[in-house]
CSV table of C-alpha atoms in Angstrom, one decimal:
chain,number,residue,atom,x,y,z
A,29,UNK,CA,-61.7,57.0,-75.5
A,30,UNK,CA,-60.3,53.6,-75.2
A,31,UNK,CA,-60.4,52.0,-71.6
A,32,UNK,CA,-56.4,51.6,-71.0
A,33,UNK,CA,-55.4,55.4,-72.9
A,34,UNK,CA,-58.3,56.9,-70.0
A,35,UNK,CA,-56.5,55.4,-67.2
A,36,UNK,CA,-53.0,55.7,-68.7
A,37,UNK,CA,-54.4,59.3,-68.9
A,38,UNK,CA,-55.5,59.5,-65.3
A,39,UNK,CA,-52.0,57.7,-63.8
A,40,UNK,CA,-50.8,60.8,-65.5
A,41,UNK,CA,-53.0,63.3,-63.7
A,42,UNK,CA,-52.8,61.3,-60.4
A,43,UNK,CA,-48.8,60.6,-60.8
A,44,UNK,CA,-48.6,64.5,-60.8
A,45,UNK,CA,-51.1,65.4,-57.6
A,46,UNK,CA,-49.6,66.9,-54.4
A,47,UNK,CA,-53.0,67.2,-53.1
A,48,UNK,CA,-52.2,66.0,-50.1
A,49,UNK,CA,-49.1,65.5,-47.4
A,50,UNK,CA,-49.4,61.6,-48.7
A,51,UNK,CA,-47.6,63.0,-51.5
A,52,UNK,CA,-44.6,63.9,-49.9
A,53,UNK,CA,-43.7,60.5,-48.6
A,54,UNK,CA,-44.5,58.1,-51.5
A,55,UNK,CA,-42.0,56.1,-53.8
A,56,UNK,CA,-45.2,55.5,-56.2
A,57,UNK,CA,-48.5,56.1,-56.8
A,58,UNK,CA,-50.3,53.2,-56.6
A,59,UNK,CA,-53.3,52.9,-59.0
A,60,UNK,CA,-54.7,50.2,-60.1
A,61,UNK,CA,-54.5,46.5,-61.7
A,62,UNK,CA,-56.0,43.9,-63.4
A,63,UNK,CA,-59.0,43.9,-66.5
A,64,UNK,CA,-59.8,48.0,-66.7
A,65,UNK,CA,-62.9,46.2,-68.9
A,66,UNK,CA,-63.9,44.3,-66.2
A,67,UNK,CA,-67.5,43.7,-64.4
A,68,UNK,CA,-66.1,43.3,-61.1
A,69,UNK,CA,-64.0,46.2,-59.2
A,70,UNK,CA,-62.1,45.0,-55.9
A,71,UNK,CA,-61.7,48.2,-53.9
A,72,UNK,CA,-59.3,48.5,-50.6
A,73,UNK,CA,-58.5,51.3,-48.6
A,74,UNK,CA,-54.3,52.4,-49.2
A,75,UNK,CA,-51.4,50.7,-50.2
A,76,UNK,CA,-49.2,49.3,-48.4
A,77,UNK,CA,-45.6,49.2,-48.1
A,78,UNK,CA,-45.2,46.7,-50.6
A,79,UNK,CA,-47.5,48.6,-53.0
A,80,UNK,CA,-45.5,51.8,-52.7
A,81,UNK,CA,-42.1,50.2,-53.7
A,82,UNK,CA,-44.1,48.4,-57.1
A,83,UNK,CA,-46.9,51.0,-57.8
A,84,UNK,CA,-48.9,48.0,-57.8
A,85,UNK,CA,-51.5,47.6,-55.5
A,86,UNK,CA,-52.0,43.7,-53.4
A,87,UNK,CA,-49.2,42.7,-53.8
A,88,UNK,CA,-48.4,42.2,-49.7
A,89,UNK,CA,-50.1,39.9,-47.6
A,90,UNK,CA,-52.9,41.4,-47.7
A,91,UNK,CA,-52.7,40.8,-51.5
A,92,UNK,CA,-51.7,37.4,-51.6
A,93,UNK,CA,-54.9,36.9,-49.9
A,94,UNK,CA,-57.0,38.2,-52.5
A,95,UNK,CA,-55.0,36.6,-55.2
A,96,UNK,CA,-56.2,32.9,-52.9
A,97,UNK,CA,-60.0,34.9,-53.0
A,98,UNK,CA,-59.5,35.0,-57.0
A,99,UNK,CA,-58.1,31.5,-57.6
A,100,UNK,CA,-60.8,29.7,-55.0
A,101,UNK,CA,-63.6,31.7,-57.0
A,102,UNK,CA,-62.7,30.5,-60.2
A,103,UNK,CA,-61.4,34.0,-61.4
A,104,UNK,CA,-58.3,35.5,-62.5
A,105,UNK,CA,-57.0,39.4,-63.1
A,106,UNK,CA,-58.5,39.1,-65.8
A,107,UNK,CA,-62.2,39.2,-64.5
A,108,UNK,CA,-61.6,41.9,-62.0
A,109,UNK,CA,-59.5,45.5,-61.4
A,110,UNK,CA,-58.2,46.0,-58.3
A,111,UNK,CA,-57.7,49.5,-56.8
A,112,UNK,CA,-57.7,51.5,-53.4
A,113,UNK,CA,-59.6,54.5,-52.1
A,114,UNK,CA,-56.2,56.1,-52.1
A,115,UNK,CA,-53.5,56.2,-54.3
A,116,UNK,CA,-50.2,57.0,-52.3
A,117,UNK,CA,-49.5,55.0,-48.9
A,118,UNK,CA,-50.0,56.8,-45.6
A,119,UNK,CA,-47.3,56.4,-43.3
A,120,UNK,CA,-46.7,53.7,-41.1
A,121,UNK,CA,-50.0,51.8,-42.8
A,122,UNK,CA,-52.4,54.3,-40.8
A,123,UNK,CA,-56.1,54.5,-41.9
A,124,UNK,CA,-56.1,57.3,-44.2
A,125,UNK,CA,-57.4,60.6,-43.0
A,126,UNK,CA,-60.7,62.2,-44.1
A,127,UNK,CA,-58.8,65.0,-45.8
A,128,UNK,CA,-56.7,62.0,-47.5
A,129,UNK,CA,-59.7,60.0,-48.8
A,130,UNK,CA,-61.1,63.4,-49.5
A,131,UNK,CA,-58.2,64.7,-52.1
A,132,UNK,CA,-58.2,61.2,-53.9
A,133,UNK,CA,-62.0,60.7,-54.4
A,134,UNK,CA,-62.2,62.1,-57.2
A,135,UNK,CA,-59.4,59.4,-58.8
A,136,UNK,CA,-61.9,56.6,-57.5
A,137,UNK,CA,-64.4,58.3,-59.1
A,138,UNK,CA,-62.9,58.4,-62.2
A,139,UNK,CA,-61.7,54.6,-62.0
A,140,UNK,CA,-65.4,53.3,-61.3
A,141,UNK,CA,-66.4,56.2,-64.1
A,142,UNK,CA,-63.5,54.6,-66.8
A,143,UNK,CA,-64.0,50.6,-66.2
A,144,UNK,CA,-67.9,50.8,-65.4
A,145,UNK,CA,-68.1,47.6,-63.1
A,146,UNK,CA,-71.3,46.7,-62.8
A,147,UNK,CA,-69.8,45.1,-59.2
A,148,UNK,CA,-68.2,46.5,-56.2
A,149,UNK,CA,-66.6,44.5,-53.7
A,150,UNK,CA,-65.6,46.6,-51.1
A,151,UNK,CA,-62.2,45.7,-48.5
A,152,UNK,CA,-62.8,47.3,-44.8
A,153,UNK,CA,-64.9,49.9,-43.5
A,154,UNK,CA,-63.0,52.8,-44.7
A,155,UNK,CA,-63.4,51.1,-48.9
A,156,UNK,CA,-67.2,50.5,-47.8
A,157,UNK,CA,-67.8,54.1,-46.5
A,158,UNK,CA,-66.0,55.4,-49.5
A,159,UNK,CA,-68.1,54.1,-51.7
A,160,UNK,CA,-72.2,53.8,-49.9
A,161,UNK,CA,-71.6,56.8,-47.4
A,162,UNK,CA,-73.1,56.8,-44.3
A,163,UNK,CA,-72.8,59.3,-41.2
A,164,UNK,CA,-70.3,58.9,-38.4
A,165,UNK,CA,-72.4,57.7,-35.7
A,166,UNK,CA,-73.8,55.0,-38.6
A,167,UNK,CA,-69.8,54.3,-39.1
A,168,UNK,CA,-69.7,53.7,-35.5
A,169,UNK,CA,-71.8,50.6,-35.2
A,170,UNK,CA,-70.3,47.3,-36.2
A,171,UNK,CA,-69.3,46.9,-39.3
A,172,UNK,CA,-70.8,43.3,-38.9
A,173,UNK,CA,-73.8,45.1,-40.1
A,174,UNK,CA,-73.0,46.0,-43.4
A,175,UNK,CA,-71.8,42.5,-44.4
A,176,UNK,CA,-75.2,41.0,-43.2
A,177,UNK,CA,-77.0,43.6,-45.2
A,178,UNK,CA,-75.4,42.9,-48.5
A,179,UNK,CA,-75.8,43.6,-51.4
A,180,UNK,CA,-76.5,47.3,-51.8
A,181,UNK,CA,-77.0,49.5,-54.9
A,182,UNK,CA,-76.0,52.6,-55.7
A,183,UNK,CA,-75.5,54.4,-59.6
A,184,UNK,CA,-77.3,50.9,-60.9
A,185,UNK,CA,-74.0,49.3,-59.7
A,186,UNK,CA,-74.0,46.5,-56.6
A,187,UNK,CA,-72.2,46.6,-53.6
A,188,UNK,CA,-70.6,43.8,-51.6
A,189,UNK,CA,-68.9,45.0,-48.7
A,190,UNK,CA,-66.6,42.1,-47.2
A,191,UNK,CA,-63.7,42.1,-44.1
A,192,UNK,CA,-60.6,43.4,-45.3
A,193,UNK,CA,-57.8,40.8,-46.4
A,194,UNK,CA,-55.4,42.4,-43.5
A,195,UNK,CA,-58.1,41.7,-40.4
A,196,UNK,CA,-58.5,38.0,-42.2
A,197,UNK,CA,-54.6,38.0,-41.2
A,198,UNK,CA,-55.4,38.6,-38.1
A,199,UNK,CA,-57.8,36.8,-37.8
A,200,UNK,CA,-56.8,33.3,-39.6
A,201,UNK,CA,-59.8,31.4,-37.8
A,202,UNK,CA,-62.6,33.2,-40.4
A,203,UNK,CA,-60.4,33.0,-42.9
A,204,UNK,CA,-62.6,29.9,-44.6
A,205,UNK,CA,-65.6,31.9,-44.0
A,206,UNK,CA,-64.3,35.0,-45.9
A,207,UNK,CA,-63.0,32.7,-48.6
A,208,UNK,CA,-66.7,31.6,-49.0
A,209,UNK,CA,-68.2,35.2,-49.1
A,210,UNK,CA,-65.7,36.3,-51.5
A,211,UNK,CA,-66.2,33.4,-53.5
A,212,UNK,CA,-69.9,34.1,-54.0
A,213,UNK,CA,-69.1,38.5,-54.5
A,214,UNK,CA,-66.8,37.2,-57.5
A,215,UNK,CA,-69.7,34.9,-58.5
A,216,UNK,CA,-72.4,37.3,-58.1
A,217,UNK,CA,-74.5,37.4,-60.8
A,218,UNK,CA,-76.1,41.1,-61.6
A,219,UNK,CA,-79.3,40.5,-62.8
A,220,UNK,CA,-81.5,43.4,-63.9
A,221,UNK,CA,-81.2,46.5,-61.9
């Protein structure tokens, strides 16, 4: 099955899911952007408010961020797809629930499954735990750790955990720094697994 029909196909399936309460409250489903034949998958953790009026996701703050990641890397949309862990936004920008990330795993699953990215570039803790899962006291330590122990495997695919764009907002004084690391996880070259 051709790349776009499978997702087309799967906005279809996920457009229709009351799986959980997050479907009560959305204006969209947000699913996912960008090259659906690309080697690099950008994955955050919900959309926003902006995302949920568009059904597009990054395309807040938080977004044009990334899109200043992309463009200081060298790269385009065309070289990555960009999705979230969850595909309808939670109220009031909260962290998604377990039971939240829970209902929609399966959707990521089948994104990763569809485009076959040989590169993950996890946004946040709650992206990073979706995707290399570790136990709740692990998810407790800093999540300093992770980016220091970079890059991680898992299904033959790399994983490059990085800050999400929203805490670079925050935090504007490591924004040059983030720039840097995103710049090489865009850059990253695979090698043999």
């Amino acid at each position: 099955m051709h790349t776009n029909t499978a997702l087309a196909e799967l906005w279809e399936t996920v457009n229709e899911c009351e799986a959980c309460a997050l479907a009560t409250g959305r204006t969209n489903v947000v699913l996912g952007k960008g090259n659906p034949d690309a080697d690099i998958m950008i994955i955050g953790e919900a959309p926003g408010e902006e995302e949920d009026k568009v059904g597009i996701p990054f395309v807040g703050r938080a977004g044009k961020l990334v899109d200043k990641a992309l463009e200081y890397a060298g790269k385009s949309l065309d070289d990555v797809y960009i999705c979230n862990t969850v595909k309808c936004r939670p109220p009031n920008n909260r962290n998604p629930f377990t039971y939240e990330l829970y209902a929609c795993r399966g959707y990521l699953n089948a994104q990763i499954w569809i485009v076959q990215p040989k590169i993950l570039i996890t946004l946040g803790k709650i992206a990073t735990y979706e995707i290399i899962p570790v136990s709740p006291a692990v998810q407790k330590k800093s999540f300093i750790n992770f980016l220091k122990q970079r890059p991680y495997t898992r299904h033959n695919r790399v994983i490059l955990p990085e800050y999400h764009p929203s805490y670079i907002i925050r935090s504007p004084s490591k924004e040059e720094d983030w720039l840097n690391r995103m710049k090489e996880a865009l850059n990253y070259e695979v090698g043999t697994l």
